[in-house]
Tab-separated table of C-alpha atoms in Angstrom:
chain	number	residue	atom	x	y	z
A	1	UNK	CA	125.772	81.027	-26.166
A	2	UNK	CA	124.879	80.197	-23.100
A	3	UNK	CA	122.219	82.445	-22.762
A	4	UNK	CA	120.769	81.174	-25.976
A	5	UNK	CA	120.906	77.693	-24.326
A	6	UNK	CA	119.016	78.959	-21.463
A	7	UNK	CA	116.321	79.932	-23.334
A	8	UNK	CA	115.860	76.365	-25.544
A	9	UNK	CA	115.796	74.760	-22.177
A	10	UNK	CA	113.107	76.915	-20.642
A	11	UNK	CA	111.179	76.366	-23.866
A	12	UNK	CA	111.208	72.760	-23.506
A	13	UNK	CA	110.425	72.885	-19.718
A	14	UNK	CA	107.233	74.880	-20.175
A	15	UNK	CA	106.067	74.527	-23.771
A	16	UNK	CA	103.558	70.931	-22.609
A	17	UNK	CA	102.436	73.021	-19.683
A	18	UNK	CA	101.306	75.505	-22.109
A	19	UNK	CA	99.790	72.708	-24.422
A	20	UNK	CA	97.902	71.147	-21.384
A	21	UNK	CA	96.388	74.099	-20.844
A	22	UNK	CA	95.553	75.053	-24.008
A	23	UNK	CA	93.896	71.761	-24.468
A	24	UNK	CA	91.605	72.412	-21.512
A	25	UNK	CA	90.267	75.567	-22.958
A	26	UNK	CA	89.573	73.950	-26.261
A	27	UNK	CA	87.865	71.377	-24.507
A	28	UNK	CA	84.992	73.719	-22.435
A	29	UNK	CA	83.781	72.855	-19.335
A	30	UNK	CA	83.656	69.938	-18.697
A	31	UNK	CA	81.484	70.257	-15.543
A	32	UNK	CA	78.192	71.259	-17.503
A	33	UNK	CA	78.581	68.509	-20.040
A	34	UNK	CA	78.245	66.684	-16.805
A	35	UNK	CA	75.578	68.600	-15.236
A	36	UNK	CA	73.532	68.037	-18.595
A	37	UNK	CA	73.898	64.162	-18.102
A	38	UNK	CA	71.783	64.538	-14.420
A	39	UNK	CA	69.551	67.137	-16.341
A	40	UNK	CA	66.156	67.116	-16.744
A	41	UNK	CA	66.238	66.037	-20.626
A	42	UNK	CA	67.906	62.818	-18.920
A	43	UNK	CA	65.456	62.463	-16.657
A	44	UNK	CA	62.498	62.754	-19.273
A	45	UNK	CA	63.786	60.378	-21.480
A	46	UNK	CA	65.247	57.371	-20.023
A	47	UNK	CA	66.994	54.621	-21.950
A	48	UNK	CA	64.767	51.032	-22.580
A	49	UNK	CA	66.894	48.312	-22.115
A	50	UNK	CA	66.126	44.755	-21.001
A	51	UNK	CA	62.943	42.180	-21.929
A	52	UNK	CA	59.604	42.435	-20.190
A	53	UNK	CA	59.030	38.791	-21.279
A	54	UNK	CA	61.277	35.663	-22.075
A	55	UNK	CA	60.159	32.356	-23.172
A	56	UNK	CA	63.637	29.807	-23.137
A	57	UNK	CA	63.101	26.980	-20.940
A	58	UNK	CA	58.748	27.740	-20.025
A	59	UNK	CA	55.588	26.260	-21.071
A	60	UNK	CA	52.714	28.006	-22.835
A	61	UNK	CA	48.940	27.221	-21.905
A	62	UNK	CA	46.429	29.242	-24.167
A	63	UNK	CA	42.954	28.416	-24.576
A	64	UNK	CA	41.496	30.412	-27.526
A	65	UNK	CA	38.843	31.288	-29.627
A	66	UNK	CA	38.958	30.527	-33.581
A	67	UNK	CA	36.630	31.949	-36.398
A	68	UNK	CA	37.050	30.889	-40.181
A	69	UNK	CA	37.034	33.808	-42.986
A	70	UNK	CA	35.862	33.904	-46.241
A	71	UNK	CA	34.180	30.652	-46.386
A	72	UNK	CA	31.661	30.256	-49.103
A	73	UNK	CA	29.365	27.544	-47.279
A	74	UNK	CA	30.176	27.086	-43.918
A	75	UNK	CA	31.325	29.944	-41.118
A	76	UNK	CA	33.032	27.927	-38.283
A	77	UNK	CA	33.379	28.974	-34.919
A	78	UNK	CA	35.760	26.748	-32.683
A	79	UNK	CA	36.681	26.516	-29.004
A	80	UNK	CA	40.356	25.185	-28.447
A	81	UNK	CA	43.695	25.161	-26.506
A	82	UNK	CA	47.525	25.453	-27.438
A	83	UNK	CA	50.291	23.709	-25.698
A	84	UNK	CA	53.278	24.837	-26.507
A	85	UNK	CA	57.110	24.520	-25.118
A	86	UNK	CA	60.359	26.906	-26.028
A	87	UNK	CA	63.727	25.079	-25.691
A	88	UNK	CA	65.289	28.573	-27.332
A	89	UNK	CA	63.872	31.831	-26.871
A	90	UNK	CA	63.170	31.951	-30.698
A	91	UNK	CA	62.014	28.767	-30.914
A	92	UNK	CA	58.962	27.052	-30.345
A	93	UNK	CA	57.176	23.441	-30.317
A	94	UNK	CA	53.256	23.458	-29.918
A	95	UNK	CA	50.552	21.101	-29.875
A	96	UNK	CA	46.891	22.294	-30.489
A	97	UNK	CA	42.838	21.440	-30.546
A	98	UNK	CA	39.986	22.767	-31.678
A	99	UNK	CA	36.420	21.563	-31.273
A	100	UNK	CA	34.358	23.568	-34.211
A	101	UNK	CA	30.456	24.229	-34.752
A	102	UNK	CA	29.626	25.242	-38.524
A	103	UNK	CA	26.866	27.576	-39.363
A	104	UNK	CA	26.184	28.484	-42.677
A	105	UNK	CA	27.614	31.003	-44.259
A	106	UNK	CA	25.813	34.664	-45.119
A	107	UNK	CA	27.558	33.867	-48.066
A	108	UNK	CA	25.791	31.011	-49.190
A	109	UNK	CA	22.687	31.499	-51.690
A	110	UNK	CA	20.468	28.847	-53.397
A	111	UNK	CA	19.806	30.560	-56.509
A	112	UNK	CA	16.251	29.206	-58.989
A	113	UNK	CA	14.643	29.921	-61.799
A	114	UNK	CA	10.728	29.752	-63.017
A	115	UNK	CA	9.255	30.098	-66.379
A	116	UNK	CA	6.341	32.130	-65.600
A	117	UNK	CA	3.790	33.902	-68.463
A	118	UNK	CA	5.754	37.168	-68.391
A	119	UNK	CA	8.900	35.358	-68.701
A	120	UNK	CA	11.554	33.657	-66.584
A	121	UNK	CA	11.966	34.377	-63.048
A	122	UNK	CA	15.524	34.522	-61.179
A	123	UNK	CA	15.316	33.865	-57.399
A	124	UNK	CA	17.816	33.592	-55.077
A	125	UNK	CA	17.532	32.612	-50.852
A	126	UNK	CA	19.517	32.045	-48.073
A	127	UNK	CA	20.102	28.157	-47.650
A	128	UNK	CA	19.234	26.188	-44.475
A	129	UNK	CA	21.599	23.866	-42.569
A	130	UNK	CA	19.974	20.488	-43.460
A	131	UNK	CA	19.931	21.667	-47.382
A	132	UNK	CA	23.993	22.074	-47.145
A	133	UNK	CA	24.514	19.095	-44.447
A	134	UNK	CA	26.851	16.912	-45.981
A	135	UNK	CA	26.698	18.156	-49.274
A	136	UNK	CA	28.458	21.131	-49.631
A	137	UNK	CA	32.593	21.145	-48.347
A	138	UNK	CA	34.204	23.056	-45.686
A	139	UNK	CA	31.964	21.504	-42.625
A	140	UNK	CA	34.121	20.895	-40.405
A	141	UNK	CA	34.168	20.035	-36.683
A	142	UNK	CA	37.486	18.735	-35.015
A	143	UNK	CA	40.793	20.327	-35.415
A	144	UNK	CA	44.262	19.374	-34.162
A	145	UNK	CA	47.687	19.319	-34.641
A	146	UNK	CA	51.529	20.309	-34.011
A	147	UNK	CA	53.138	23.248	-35.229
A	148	UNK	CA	56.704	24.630	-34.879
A	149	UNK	CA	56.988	28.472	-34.393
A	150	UNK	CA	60.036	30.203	-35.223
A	151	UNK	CA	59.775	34.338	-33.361
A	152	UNK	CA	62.780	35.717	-34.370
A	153	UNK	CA	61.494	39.685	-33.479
A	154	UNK	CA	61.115	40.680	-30.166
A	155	UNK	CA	59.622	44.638	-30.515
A	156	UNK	CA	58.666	47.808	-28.104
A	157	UNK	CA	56.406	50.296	-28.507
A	158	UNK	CA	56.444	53.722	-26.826
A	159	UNK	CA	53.042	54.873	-25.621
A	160	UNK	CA	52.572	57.551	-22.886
A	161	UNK	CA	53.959	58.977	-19.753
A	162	UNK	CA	57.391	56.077	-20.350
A	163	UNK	CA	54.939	53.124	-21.074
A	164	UNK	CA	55.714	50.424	-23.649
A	165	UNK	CA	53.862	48.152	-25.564
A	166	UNK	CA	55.943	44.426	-25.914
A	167	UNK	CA	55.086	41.922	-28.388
A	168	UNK	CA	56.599	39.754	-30.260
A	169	UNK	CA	56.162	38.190	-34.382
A	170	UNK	CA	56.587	34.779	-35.568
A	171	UNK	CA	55.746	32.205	-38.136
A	172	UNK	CA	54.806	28.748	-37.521
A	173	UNK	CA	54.646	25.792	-39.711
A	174	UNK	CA	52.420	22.428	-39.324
A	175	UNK	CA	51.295	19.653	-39.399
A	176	UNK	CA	47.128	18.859	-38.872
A	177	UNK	CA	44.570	16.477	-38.565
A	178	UNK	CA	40.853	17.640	-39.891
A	179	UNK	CA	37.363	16.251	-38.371
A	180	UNK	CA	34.593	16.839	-40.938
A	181	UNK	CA	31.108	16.496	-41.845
A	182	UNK	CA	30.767	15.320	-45.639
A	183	UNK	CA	28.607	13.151	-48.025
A	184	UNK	CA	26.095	10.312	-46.634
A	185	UNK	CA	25.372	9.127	-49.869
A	186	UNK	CA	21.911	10.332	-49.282
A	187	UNK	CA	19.862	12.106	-46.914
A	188	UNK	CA	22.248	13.932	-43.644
A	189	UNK	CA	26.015	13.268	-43.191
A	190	UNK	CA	28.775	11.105	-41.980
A	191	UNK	CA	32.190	12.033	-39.970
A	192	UNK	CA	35.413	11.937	-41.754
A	193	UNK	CA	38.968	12.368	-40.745
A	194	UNK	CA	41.434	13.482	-43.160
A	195	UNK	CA	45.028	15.113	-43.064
A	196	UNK	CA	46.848	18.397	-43.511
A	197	UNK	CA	48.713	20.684	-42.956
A	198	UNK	CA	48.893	24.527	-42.261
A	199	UNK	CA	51.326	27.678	-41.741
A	200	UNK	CA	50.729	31.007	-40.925
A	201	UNK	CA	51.393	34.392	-38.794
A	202	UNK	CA	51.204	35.495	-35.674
A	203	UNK	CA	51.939	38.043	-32.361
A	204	UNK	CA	51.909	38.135	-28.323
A	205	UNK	CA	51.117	41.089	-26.934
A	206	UNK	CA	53.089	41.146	-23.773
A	207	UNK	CA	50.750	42.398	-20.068
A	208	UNK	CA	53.380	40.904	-17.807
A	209	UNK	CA	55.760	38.606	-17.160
A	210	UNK	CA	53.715	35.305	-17.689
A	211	UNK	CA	50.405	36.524	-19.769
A	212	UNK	CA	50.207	37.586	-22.687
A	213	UNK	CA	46.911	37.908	-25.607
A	214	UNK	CA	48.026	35.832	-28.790
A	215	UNK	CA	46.949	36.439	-32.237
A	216	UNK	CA	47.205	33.817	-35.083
A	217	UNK	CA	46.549	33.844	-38.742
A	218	UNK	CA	46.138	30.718	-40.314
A	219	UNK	CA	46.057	28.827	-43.642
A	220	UNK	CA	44.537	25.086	-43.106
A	221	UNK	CA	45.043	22.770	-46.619
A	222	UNK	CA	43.714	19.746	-46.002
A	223	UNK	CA	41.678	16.715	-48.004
A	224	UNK	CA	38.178	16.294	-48.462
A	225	UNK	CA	35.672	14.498	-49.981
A	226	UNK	CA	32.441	16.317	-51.518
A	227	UNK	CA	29.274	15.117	-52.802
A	228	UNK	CA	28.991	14.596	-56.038
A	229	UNK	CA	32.593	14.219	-56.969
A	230	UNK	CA	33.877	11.127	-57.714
A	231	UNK	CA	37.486	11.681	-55.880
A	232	UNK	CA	38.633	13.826	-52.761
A	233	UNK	CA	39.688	17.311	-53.424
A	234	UNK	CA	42.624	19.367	-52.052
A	235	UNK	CA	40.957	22.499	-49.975
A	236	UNK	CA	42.486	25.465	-47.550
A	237	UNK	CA	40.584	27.336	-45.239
A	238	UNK	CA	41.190	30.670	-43.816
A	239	UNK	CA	41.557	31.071	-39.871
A	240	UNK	CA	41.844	33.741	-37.211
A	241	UNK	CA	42.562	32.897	-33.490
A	242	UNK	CA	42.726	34.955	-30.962
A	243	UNK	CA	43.807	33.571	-27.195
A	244	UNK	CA	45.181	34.462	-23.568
A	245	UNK	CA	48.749	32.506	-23.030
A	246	UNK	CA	49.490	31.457	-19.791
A	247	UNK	CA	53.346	30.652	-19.487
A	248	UNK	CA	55.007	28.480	-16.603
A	249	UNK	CA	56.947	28.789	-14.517
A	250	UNK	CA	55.470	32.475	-13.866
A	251	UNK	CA	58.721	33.811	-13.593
A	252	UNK	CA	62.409	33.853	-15.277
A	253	UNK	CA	65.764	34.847	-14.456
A	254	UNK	CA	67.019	37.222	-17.326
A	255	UNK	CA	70.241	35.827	-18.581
């Protein structure tokens, strides 16, 4: 009996000594699952983590370019500036003018016909400025106006040797005020203001922590009056814009 009791207690003594160690050789080594995390795969590939670029709490300067697309009369070509501020880094408050020249359009035609003795004749020509001055919509010289932009994606692109493209996407909604060039009642033009609105699309690509290249796409609705019509007309006009933001202060503390 008591030799059988001798043996249950030197079972219980040693049997976890026996389980710790059995769970150790289960387990590996450990010490090259560590050596692998100081490897050289760890050391090609490193972890991105963190923003290049935060805009809470900084104001954005951007002078920019603007070109209109798929205009039927008029191409415009504008010369502007954005001012925007960000009271949330996702949110944005922006006020913005444009001064515009109009050319027409390689779009445009001024089609004729002429009875001739073989028949009748079908012509068509490019139009000149003074034949479209005034008369035909979409001439238009001043733009301004406030927008709120809403960026809610914040993205990273790899490139080469552990480079990354930032940028960020957002929407923006608007309201705008239209300078335009429309009917004389005769020879020429006259200057009209109208209102609008517009919304569109846009992206920042990120070159450091205060510049960045911005790229807008645009849908302008606004009111007109054309010749020949006997009440104003509801019109949109399609616009790219490409910029350089500026943002101030030129720094930021990452929260």
């Amino acid at each position: 009996m008591k030799r059988l009791l001798a043996v249950l207690l030197l079972a219980v003594v040693f049997a976890p000594v026996a389980a710790v160690a059995q769970s150790d050789e289960e387990a590996g080594d450990v010490s090259e699952v560590d050596k692998d995390r100081l490897g050289p795969l760890r050391e090609r590939v490193r972890p991105v983590s963190g923003n290049l670029f935060l805009k809470k709490g900084r104001f954005e300067l951007s002078p920019s370019g603007t070109m209109s697309l798929d205009d039927a009369f008029f191409t415009k070509y504008a010369v502007g500036a954005t001012i925007g501020f960000f009271p949330r880094e996702d949110l944005g408050i922006h006020l913005r003018f444009g001064y515009a020249f109009p050319t027409v359009s390689h779009a445009a035609q001024i089609c004729t016909t002429e009875s001739t003795g073989a028949g009748t004749v079908r012509g068509c020509r490019p139009p000149t400025f003074e034949q479209l001055d005034g008369r035909a919509p979409g001439q238009i010289t001043l733009i301004g106006g406030a927008d709120v932009e809403y960026s809610p994606i914040y993205g990273k692109i790899s490139l080469i040797a552990e480079k990354f493209l930032h940028f960020d996407l957002y929407g923006l909604l608007g309201a705008s005020v239209v300078g335009y060039n429309g009917p004389n009642g005769g020879a020429g033009s006259k200057a009209y203001m109208s209102g609008g609105g517009n919304l569109g699309v846009g992206s920042r690509i990120i070159l450091n922590r205060f510049l960045a290249v911005r790229a807008e796409l645009r849908d302008l609705i606004y009111v007109e009056s054309v010749a020949g019509t006997p009440s104003s007309s509801l019109r949109n006009q399609l616009l790219f814009e490409l910029g350089l933001s500026v943002f101030l202060p030129t720094n930021f503390i990452a929260e």
